[in-house]
Amino acid sequence: MTTRKIKNLDIDQKFHVLPKGHDMLTVTNPFSGVVRTLTPDEEAVYSYIMGAQAFPNPDYEKIRKCLDWFRETNPEAYMELLD
């Protein structure tokens, strides 16, 4: 796993990025059960979004930028996992 900024995501945040082929790149929508395999960058942003929402006082500006990035990068997965 590497820690780095995500290309074209304009927030001051480094993400833990898994290597290609890692089992955790397959994610499941907890509400619908839809399963998607994401790229390492998409999974890192997805995990950040889901994790950030669990904390008290989440940084909604960062979450919104991550959601916008995800929607532009992979609109189909966005609709199935985050919308």
Backbone as a printed PyTorch tensor [residue, N CA C, xyz], in Angstrom:
tensor([[[  0.8550,  -1.1670,   0.0000],
         [  0.0000,   0.0000,   0.0000],
         [  0.9010,   1.2300,   0.0000]],

        [[  0.5110,   2.2150,  -0.7980],
         [  1.2490,   3.4710,  -0.8250],
         [  0.3400,   4.5960,  -0.3360]],

        [[  0.9420,   5.6680,   0.1030],
         [  0.1950,   6.8450,   0.5310],
         [  0.5760,   7.9820,  -0.3990]],

        [[ -0.4350,   8.5630,  -1.0550],
         [ -0.1630,   9.6380,  -1.9980],
         [ -1.4340,  10.4400,  -2.2750]],

        [[ -1.2420,  11.5610,  -2.9490],
         [ -2.3730,  12.3640,  -3.3920],
         [ -2.9870,  11.6940,  -4.6150]],

        [[ -4.2600,  11.9340,  -4.8380],
         [ -4.9710,  11.3810,  -5.9850],
         [ -4.9790,  12.4130,  -7.1070]],

        [[ -4.6170,  11.9860,  -8.2930],
         [ -4.5600,  12.8670,  -9.4600],
         [ -5.9380,  13.4780,  -9.7340]],

        [[ -5.9420,  14.7720,  -9.9910],
         [ -7.1420,  15.5510, -10.3360],
         [ -8.1310,  15.7120,  -9.1830]],

        [[ -7.7250,  15.4030,  -7.9700],
         [ -8.5720,  15.6210,  -6.7940],
         [ -7.9460,  16.7470,  -5.9870]],

        [[ -8.6150,  17.8750,  -5.9780],
         [ -8.0460,  19.0970,  -5.4120],
         [ -8.3960,  19.2620,  -3.9310]],

        [[ -7.8220,  18.3810,  -3.0960],
         [ -7.9410,  18.5520,  -1.6480],
         [ -6.5780,  18.2560,  -1.0390]],

        [[ -6.3510,  18.8210,   0.1270],
         [ -5.0940,  18.6020,   0.8410],
         [ -5.2380,  17.3360,   1.6750]],

        [[ -5.0660,  16.2070,   1.0130],
         [ -5.2690,  14.9200,   1.6740],
         [ -4.4530,  13.8680,   0.9390]],

        [[ -3.7630,  13.0220,   1.6810],
         [ -3.1030,  11.8690,   1.0910],
         [ -3.9620,  10.6470,   1.3740]],

        [[ -3.9790,   9.7180,   0.4350],
         [ -4.8190,   8.5320,   0.5250],
         [ -3.9590,   7.2770,   0.5660]],

        [[ -4.4380,   6.2690,   1.2670],
         [ -3.8100,   4.9510,   1.2510],
         [ -4.3280,   4.2380,   0.0110]],

        [[ -3.4440,   3.9490,  -0.9320],
         [ -3.8310,   3.3560,  -2.2110],
         [ -3.3340,   1.9130,  -2.2480]],

        [[ -4.2630,   0.9930,  -2.4790],
         [ -3.9460,  -0.4270,  -2.5530],
         [ -3.3220,  -0.7650,  -3.9090]],

        [[ -2.5620,  -1.8390,  -3.9890],
         [ -2.0120,  -2.2490,  -5.2870],
         [ -3.0980,  -2.8940,  -6.1590]],

        [[ -2.9000,  -2.8330,  -7.4730],
         [ -3.8360,  -3.4930,  -8.3900],
         [ -3.9410,  -4.9690,  -8.0390]],

        [[ -5.1520,  -5.5130,  -8.1460],
         [ -5.3790,  -6.9200,  -7.8560],
         [ -5.7010,  -7.2270,  -6.4040]],

        [[ -5.6330,  -6.2370,  -5.5260],
         [ -5.9260,  -6.4540,  -4.1030],
         [ -7.4080,  -6.7970,  -3.9290]],

        [[ -7.7070,  -7.7160,  -3.0200],
         [ -9.0920,  -8.1490,  -2.7750],
         [-10.0080,  -6.9970,  -2.3790]],

        [[ -9.4610,  -6.0120,  -1.6580],
         [-10.3110,  -4.9330,  -1.1610],
         [-10.6880,  -3.9160,  -2.2430]],

        [[-10.2550,  -4.1250,  -3.4860],
         [-10.6980,  -3.2440,  -4.5750],
         [-12.1190,  -3.5820,  -4.9990]],

        [[-12.6230,  -4.7150,  -4.5460],
         [-14.0260,  -5.0780,  -4.7820],
         [-14.8300,  -4.5870,  -3.5910]],

        [[-15.7690,  -3.6850,  -3.8600],
         [-16.5670,  -3.0950,  -2.7810],
         [-18.0430,  -3.3840,  -3.0040]],

        [[-18.8010,  -3.3850,  -1.9160],
         [-20.2250,  -3.6770,  -1.9510],
         [-20.9950,  -2.5090,  -1.3710]],

        [[-22.0280,  -2.0710,  -2.0820],
         [-22.9280,  -1.0460,  -1.5530],
         [-23.6380,  -1.6540,  -0.3470]],

        [[-23.5090,  -1.0620,   0.8440],
         [-24.0940,  -1.6650,   2.0410],
         [-25.6190,  -1.6690,   2.0430]],

        [[-26.2260,  -0.8900,   1.1890],
         [-27.6850,  -0.7990,   1.1650],
         [-28.3180,  -1.6540,   0.0700]],

        [[-27.7130,  -1.6650,  -1.1190],
         [-28.3030,  -2.3910,  -2.2460],
         [-27.6610,  -3.7420,  -2.4920]],

        [[-26.4410,  -3.9380,  -1.9830],
         [-25.7250,  -5.1820,  -2.2210],
         [-24.9960,  -5.2260,  -3.5580]],

        [[-25.0440,  -4.1410,  -4.3440],
         [-24.3430,  -4.0870,  -5.6200],
         [-22.8460,  -4.1650,  -5.3620]],

        [[-22.1560,  -4.9990,  -6.1470],
         [-20.7160,  -5.2020,  -5.9950],
         [-20.0120,  -4.6190,  -7.2160]],

        [[-18.9520,  -3.8490,  -6.9820],
         [-18.1480,  -3.2570,  -8.0590],
         [-16.6770,  -3.4510,  -7.7430]],

        [[-15.8880,  -3.6490,  -8.7880],
         [-14.4390,  -3.6560,  -8.6450],
         [-13.9360,  -2.2990,  -9.1150]],

        [[-13.1970,  -1.6260,  -8.2520],
         [-12.7290,  -0.2740,  -8.5170],
         [-11.2350,  -0.2640,  -8.7990]],

        [[-10.7750,   0.8230,  -9.3880],
         [ -9.3350,   1.0210,  -9.5300],
         [ -8.7820,   1.3580,  -8.1470]],

        [[ -7.4680,   1.2520,  -7.9650],
         [ -6.9110,   1.6180,  -6.6580],
         [ -7.2540,   3.0540,  -6.2340]],

        [[ -7.1980,   4.0210,  -7.1550],
         [ -7.5480,   5.4020,  -6.7990],
         [ -9.0180,   5.5230,  -6.4260]],

        [[ -9.8930,   4.8790,  -7.1920],
         [-11.3340,   4.9450,  -6.8900],
         [-11.6380,   4.3330,  -5.5300]],

        [[-11.0080,   3.2080,  -5.2200],
         [-11.2470,   2.5700,  -3.9230],
         [-10.7590,   3.4520,  -2.7910]],

        [[ -9.6210,   4.1210,  -2.9750],
         [ -9.0890,   5.0010,  -1.9300],
         [-10.0540,   6.1500,  -1.6480]],

        [[-10.5950,   6.7510,  -2.7040],
         [-11.5330,   7.8640,  -2.5300],
         [-12.8450,   7.3440,  -1.9510]],

        [[-13.3310,   6.2090,  -2.4280],
         [-14.5550,   5.6020,  -1.8910],
         [-14.4090,   5.3430,  -0.3880]],

        [[-13.2950,   4.7430,   0.0100],
         [-13.0670,   4.4490,   1.4310],
         [-13.0000,   5.7210,   2.2600]],

        [[-12.3790,   6.7580,   1.7040],
         [-12.3210,   8.0380,   2.4120],
         [-13.7330,   8.5890,   2.6190]],

        [[-14.5440,   8.5740,   1.5790],
         [-15.9110,   9.1000,   1.6650],
         [-16.6960,   8.3400,   2.7320]],

        [[-16.6660,   7.0250,   2.6580],
         [-17.4460,   6.2140,   3.5920],
         [-16.9320,   6.3820,   5.0290]],

        [[-15.6180,   6.4110,   5.1910],
         [-15.0450,   6.5650,   6.5270],
         [-15.2700,   7.9380,   7.1160]],

        [[-15.1420,   8.9780,   6.2960],
         [-15.2910,  10.3580,   6.7800],
         [-16.6980,  10.6200,   7.2930]],

        [[-17.6750,   9.9680,   6.7050],
         [-19.0590,  10.1800,   7.1230],
         [-19.3480,   9.5720,   8.4950]],

        [[-18.4970,   8.6660,   8.9360],
         [-18.7170,   8.0000,  10.2170],
         [-18.2220,   8.8130,  11.4130]],

        [[-17.4040,   9.8240,  11.1520],
         [-16.8420,  10.6310,  12.2370],
         [-17.7730,  11.7770,  12.6180]],

        [[-17.7500,  12.1770,  13.8740],
         [-18.4830,  13.3920,  14.2270],
         [-17.7970,  14.5870,  13.5590]],

        [[-18.5700,  15.5340,  13.1360],
         [-18.0630,  16.7450,  12.4720],
         [-17.2140,  16.4440,  11.2370]],

        [[-17.7600,  15.6820,  10.2620],
         [-16.9810,  15.3980,   9.0560],
         [-16.7320,  16.6670,   8.2450]],

        [[-15.6620,  16.6640,   7.4750],
         [-15.3210,  17.7930,   6.6120],
         [-16.1250,  17.6550,   5.3120]],

        [[-17.3140,  18.2570,   5.3080],
         [-18.2220,  18.0920,   4.1680],
         [-17.6710,  18.6820,   2.8820]],

        [[-16.8150,  19.6700,   2.9740],
         [-16.2170,  20.2430,   1.7630],
         [-15.3140,  19.2060,   1.0830]],

        [[-14.4990,  18.5090,   1.8700],
         [-13.6480,  17.4560,   1.3070],
         [-14.4870,  16.3000,   0.7740]],

        [[-15.5190,  15.9280,   1.5150],
         [-16.3880,  14.8380,   1.0670],
         [-17.0390,  15.2110,  -0.2550]],

        [[-17.5350,  16.4350,  -0.3820],
         [-18.1790,  16.8820,  -1.6190],
         [-17.1920,  16.8540,  -2.7870]],

        [[-15.9670,  17.2990,  -2.5710],
         [-14.9600,  17.2640,  -3.6380],
         [-14.6560,  15.8230,  -4.0370]],

        [[-14.6060,  14.9270,  -3.0590],
         [-14.3670,  13.5160,  -3.3630],
         [-15.5420,  12.9190,  -4.1480]],

        [[-16.7580,  13.2530,  -3.7400],
         [-17.9320,  12.7760,  -4.4710],
         [-17.9330,  13.2970,  -5.9060]],

        [[-17.6060,  14.5710,  -6.0710],
         [-17.5480,  15.1510,  -7.4180],
         [-16.4830,  14.4520,  -8.2560]],

        [[-15.3040,  14.2080,  -7.6670],
         [-14.2290,  13.5140,  -8.3750],
         [-14.6890,  12.1280,  -8.8000]],

        [[-15.3250,  11.4100,  -7.8730],
         [-15.7630,  10.0430,  -8.1580],
         [-16.8150,  10.0440,  -9.2620]],

        [[-17.7460,  10.9670,  -9.1900],
         [-18.8150,  11.0550, -10.1950],
         [-18.2340,  11.3240, -11.5860]],

        [[-17.2140,  12.1690, -11.6740],
         [-16.5850,  12.4770, -12.9590],
         [-15.6910,  11.3420, -13.4440]],

        [[-15.0280,  10.6520, -12.5300],
         [-14.0850,   9.5970, -12.8800],
         [-14.7870,   8.3110, -13.3000]],

        [[-15.8290,   7.9320, -12.5670],
         [-16.5340,   6.6840, -12.8480],
         [-18.0180,   6.8640, -12.5200]],

        [[-18.7710,   7.5170, -13.4280],
         [-20.1750,   7.8240, -13.1350],
         [-21.0360,   6.5820, -12.8660]],

        [[-20.7430,   5.5000, -13.5430],
         [-21.5400,   4.2860, -13.3410],
         [-21.3700,   3.7400, -11.9230]],

        [[-20.1150,   3.6200, -11.4790],
         [-19.8620,   3.1360, -10.1190],
         [-20.3950,   4.1250,  -9.0870]],

        [[-20.2790,   5.4230,  -9.3840],
         [-20.8270,   6.4410,  -8.4660],
         [-22.3140,   6.1910,  -8.2420]],

        [[-23.0450,   5.9770,  -9.3320],
         [-24.5030,   5.7820,  -9.2250],
         [-24.8310,   4.5020,  -8.4320]],

        [[-24.0100,   3.4880,  -8.5870],
         [-24.2930,   2.2120,  -7.9270],
         [-23.8050,   2.1510,  -6.4820]],

        [[-22.7730,   2.9180,  -6.1540],
         [-22.1890,   2.8090,  -4.8180],
         [-22.4510,   4.0050,  -3.9070]],

        [[-22.5750,   5.1980,  -4.4860],
         [-22.5980,   6.4060,  -3.6370],
         [-23.8280,   7.2860,  -3.7980]],

        [[-24.5840,   7.1170,  -4.8590],
         [-25.7280,   8.0010,  -5.0960],
         [-26.9370,   7.5680,  -4.3110]]])
